[in-house]
mmCIF file of C-alpha atoms in Angstrom:
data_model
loop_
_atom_site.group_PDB
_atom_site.id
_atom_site.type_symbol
_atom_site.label_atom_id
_atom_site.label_comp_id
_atom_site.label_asym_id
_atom_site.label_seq_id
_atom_site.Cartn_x
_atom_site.Cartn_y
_atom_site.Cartn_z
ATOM 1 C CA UNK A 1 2.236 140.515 152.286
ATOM 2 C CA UNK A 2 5.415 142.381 153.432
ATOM 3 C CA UNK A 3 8.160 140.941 155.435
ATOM 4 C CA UNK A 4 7.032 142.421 158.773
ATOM 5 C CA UNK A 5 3.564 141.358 158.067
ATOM 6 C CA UNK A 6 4.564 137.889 157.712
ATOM 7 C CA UNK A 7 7.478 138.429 160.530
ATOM 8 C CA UNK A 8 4.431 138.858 162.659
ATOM 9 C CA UNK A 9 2.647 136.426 161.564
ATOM 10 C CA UNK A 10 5.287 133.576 161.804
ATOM 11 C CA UNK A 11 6.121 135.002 165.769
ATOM 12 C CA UNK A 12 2.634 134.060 167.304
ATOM 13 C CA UNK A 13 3.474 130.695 165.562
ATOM 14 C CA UNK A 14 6.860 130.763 167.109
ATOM 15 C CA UNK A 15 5.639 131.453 170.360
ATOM 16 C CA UNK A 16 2.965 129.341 170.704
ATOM 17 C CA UNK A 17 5.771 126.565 169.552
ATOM 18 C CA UNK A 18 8.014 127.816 172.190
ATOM 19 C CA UNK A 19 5.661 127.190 175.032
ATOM 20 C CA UNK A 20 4.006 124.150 173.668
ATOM 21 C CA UNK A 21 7.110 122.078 172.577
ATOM 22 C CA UNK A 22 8.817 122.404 176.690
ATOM 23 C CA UNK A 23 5.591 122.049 178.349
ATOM 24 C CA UNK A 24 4.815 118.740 176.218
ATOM 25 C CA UNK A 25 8.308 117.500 176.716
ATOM 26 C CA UNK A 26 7.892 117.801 180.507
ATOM 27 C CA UNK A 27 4.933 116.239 180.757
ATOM 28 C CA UNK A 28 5.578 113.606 178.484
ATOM 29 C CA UNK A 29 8.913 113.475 180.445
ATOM 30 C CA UNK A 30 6.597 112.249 183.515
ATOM 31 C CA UNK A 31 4.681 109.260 181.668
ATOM 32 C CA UNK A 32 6.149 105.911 182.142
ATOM 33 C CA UNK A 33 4.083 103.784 179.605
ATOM 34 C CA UNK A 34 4.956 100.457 181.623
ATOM 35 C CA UNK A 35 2.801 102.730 184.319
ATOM 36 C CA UNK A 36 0.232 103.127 181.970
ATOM 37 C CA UNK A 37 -0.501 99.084 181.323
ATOM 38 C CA UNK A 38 1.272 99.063 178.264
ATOM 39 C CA UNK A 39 3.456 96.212 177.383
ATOM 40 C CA UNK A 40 6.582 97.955 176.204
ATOM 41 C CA UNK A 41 9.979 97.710 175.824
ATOM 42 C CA UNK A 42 12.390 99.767 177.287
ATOM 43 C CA UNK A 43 14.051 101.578 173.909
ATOM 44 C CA UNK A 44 17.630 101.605 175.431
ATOM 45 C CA UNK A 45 19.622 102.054 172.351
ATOM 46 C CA UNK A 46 17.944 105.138 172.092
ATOM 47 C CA UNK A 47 20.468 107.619 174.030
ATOM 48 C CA UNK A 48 23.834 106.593 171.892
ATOM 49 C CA UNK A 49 22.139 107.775 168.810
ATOM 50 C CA UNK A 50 20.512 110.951 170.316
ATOM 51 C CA UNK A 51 23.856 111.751 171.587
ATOM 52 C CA UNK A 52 25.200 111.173 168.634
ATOM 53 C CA UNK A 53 22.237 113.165 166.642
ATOM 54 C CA UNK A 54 23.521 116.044 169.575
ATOM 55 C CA UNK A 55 26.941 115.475 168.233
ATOM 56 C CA UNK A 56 25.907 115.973 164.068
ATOM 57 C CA UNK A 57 23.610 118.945 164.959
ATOM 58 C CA UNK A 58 26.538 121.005 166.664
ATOM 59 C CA UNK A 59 28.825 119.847 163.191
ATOM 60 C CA UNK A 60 26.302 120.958 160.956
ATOM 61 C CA UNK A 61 26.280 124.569 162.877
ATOM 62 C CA UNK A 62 29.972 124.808 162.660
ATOM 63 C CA UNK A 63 29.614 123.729 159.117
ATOM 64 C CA UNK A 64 27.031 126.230 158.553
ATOM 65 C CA UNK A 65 28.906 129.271 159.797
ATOM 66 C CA UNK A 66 31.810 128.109 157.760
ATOM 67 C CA UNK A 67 29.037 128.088 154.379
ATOM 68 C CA UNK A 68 27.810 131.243 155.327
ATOM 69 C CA UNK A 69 31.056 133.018 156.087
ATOM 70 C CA UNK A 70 32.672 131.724 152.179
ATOM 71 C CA UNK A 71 29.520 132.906 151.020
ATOM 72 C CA UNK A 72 27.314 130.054 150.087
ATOM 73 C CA UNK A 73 23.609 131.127 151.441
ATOM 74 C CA UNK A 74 22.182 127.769 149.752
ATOM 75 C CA UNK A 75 24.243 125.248 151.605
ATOM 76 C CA UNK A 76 24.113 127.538 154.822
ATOM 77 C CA UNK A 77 20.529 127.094 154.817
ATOM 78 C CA UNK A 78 20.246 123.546 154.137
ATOM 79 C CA UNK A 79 22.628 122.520 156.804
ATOM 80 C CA UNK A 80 20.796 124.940 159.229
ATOM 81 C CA UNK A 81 17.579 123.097 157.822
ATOM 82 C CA UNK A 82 19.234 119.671 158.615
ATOM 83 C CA UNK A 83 20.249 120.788 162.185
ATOM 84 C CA UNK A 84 16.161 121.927 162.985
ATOM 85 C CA UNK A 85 15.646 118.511 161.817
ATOM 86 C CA UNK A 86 18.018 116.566 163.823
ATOM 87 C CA UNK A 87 16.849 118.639 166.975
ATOM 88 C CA UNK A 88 13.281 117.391 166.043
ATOM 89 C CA UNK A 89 14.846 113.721 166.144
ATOM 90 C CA UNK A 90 16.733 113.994 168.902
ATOM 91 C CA UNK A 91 13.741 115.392 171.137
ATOM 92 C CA UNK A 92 11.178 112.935 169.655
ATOM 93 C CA UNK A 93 13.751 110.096 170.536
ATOM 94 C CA UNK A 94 14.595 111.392 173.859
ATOM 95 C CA UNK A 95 10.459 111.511 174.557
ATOM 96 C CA UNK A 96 10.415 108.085 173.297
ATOM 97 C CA UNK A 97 13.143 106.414 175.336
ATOM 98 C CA UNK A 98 11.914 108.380 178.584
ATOM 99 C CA UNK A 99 8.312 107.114 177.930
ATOM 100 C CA UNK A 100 9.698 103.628 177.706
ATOM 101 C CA UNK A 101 12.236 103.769 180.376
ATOM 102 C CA UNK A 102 13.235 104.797 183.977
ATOM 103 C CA UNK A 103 15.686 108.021 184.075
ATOM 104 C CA UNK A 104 19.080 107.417 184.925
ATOM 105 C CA UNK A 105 21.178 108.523 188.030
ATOM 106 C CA UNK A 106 23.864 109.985 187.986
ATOM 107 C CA UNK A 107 26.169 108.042 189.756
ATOM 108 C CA UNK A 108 29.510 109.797 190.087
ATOM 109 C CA UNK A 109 30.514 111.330 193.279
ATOM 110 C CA UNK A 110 32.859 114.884 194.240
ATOM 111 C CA UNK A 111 33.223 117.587 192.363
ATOM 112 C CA UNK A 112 32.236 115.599 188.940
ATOM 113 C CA UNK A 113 29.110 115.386 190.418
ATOM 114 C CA UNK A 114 28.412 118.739 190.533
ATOM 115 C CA UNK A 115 30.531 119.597 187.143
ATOM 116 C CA UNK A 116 27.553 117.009 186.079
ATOM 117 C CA UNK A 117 24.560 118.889 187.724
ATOM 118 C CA UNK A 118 26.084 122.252 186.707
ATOM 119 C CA UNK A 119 25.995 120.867 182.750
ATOM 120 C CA UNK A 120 22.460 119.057 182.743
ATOM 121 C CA UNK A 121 21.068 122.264 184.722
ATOM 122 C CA UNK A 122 22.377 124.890 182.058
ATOM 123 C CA UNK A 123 21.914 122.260 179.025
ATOM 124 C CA UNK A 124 18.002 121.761 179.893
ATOM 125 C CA UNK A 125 17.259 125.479 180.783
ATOM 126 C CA UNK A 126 19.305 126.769 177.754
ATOM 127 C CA UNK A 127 17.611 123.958 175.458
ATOM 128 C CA UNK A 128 13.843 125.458 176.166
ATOM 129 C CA UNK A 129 15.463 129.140 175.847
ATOM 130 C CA UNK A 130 17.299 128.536 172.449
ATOM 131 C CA UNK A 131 13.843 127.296 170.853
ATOM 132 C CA UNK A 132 12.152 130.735 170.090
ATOM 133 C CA UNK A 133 16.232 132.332 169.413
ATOM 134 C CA UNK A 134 16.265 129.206 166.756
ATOM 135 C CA UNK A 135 12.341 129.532 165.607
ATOM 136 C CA UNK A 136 13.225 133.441 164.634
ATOM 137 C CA UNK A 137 16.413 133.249 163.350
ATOM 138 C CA UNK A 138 15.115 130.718 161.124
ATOM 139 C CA UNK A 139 11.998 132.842 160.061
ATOM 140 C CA UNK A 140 14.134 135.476 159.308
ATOM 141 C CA UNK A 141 16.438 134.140 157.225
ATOM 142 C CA UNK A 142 13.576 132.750 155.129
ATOM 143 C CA UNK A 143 12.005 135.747 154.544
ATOM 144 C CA UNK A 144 15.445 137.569 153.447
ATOM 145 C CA UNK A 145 15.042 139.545 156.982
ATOM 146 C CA UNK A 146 18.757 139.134 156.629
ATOM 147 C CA UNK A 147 20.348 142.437 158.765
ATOM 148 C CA UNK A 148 17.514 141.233 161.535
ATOM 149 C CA UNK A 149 18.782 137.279 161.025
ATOM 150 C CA UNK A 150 22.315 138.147 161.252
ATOM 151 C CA UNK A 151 22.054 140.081 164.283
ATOM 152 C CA UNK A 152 19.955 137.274 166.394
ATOM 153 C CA UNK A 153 22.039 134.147 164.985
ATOM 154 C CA UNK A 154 25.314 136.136 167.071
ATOM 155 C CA UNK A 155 22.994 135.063 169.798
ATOM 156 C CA UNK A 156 21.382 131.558 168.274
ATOM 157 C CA UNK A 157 24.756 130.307 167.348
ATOM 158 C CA UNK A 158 26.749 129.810 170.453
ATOM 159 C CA UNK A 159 23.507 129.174 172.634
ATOM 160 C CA UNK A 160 22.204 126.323 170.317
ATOM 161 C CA UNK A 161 26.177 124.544 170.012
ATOM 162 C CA UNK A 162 26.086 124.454 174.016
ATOM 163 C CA UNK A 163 23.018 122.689 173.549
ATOM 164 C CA UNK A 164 24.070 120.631 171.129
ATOM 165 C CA UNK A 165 27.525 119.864 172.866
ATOM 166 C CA UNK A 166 26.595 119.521 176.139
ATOM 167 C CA UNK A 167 24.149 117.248 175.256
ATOM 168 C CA UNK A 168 26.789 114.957 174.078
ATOM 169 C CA UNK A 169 29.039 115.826 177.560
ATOM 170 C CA UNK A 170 25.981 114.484 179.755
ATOM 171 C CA UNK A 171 25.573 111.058 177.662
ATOM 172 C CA UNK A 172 29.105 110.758 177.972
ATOM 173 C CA UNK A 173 29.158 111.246 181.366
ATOM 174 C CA UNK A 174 25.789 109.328 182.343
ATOM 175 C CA UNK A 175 26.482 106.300 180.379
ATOM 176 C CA UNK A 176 28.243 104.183 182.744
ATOM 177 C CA UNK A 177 25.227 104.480 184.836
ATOM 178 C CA UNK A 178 22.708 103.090 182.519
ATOM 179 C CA UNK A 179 21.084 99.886 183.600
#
């Protein structure tokens, strides 16, 4: 099978994925299990290490650019690898804790409260719009699409570390307002 065969192939995939995986999250994001009947507990040390998962995911993308850029296509694709991986932690524990717990307000007032808003806004709408930009730059690369994966990881790059960062910025800026 050629490469655009299996390019086209692996995009109904991605697509399907990048529908699915936002629509689940939000309506997961709505279930309270506690609401449900189930007798729970409330997985509250879940945010610090989902933070800090946010926090390892925008290293290893830094550290992948770096691998990439002195030439070392192995080790640039394992830490890209190991950054779709903590992304799949990170939302699986952020689904977890939400299903387990009530959401936290914000509790800052002024101007940081809309520096806040204006963060969590752009980090949740960029977060379901990087998903198909990571999906295919991924694809490509694994199918030696390389002129194609270089020229959509400009874009992947610096939209995925926002993500990644500013999903560190928020739990830093939240946590004095957990209960």
């Amino acid at each position: 099978m050629s490469s655009l065969a299996q390019e086209k192939k692996y995009k109904k995939i991605i697509t399907a994925l990048s529908i699915v995986i936002p629509l689940a999250v939000a309506a997961l994001f709505g279930v309270n299990l506690k609401d449900l009947g189930f007798n729970v507990e409330p997985l509250t040390f879940l945010p610090p290490i989902y933070a800090s998962i946010n926090g390892l995911t925008a290293i290893l993308l830094i550290a992948a650019i770096l691998a990439i850029k002195n030439g070392n296509k192995k080790l640039h694709e394992q830490l890209n690898t190991t950054a779709i991986a903590c992304s799949l932690a990170f939302l699986l524990m952020y689904i977890a804790y939400h299903m387990t717990s009530n959401s936290t307000t914000f509790g800052g007032e002024g101007a940081i409260k809309y520096i806040y808003y204006f963060i969590l806004i752009t980090h949740i709408i960029l977060s379901v719009i990087v998903i198909p930009f990571v999906l295919t730059t991924y694809m490509r690369g694994k199918l030696g699409n390389f002129t194609q994966h270089k020229k959509i990881a400009r874009i992947t790059f610096p939209l995925w570390l926002y993500v990644a960062i500013t999903g560190v910025i928020v739990y830093l800026m939240i946590s004095p307002y957990y209960v």
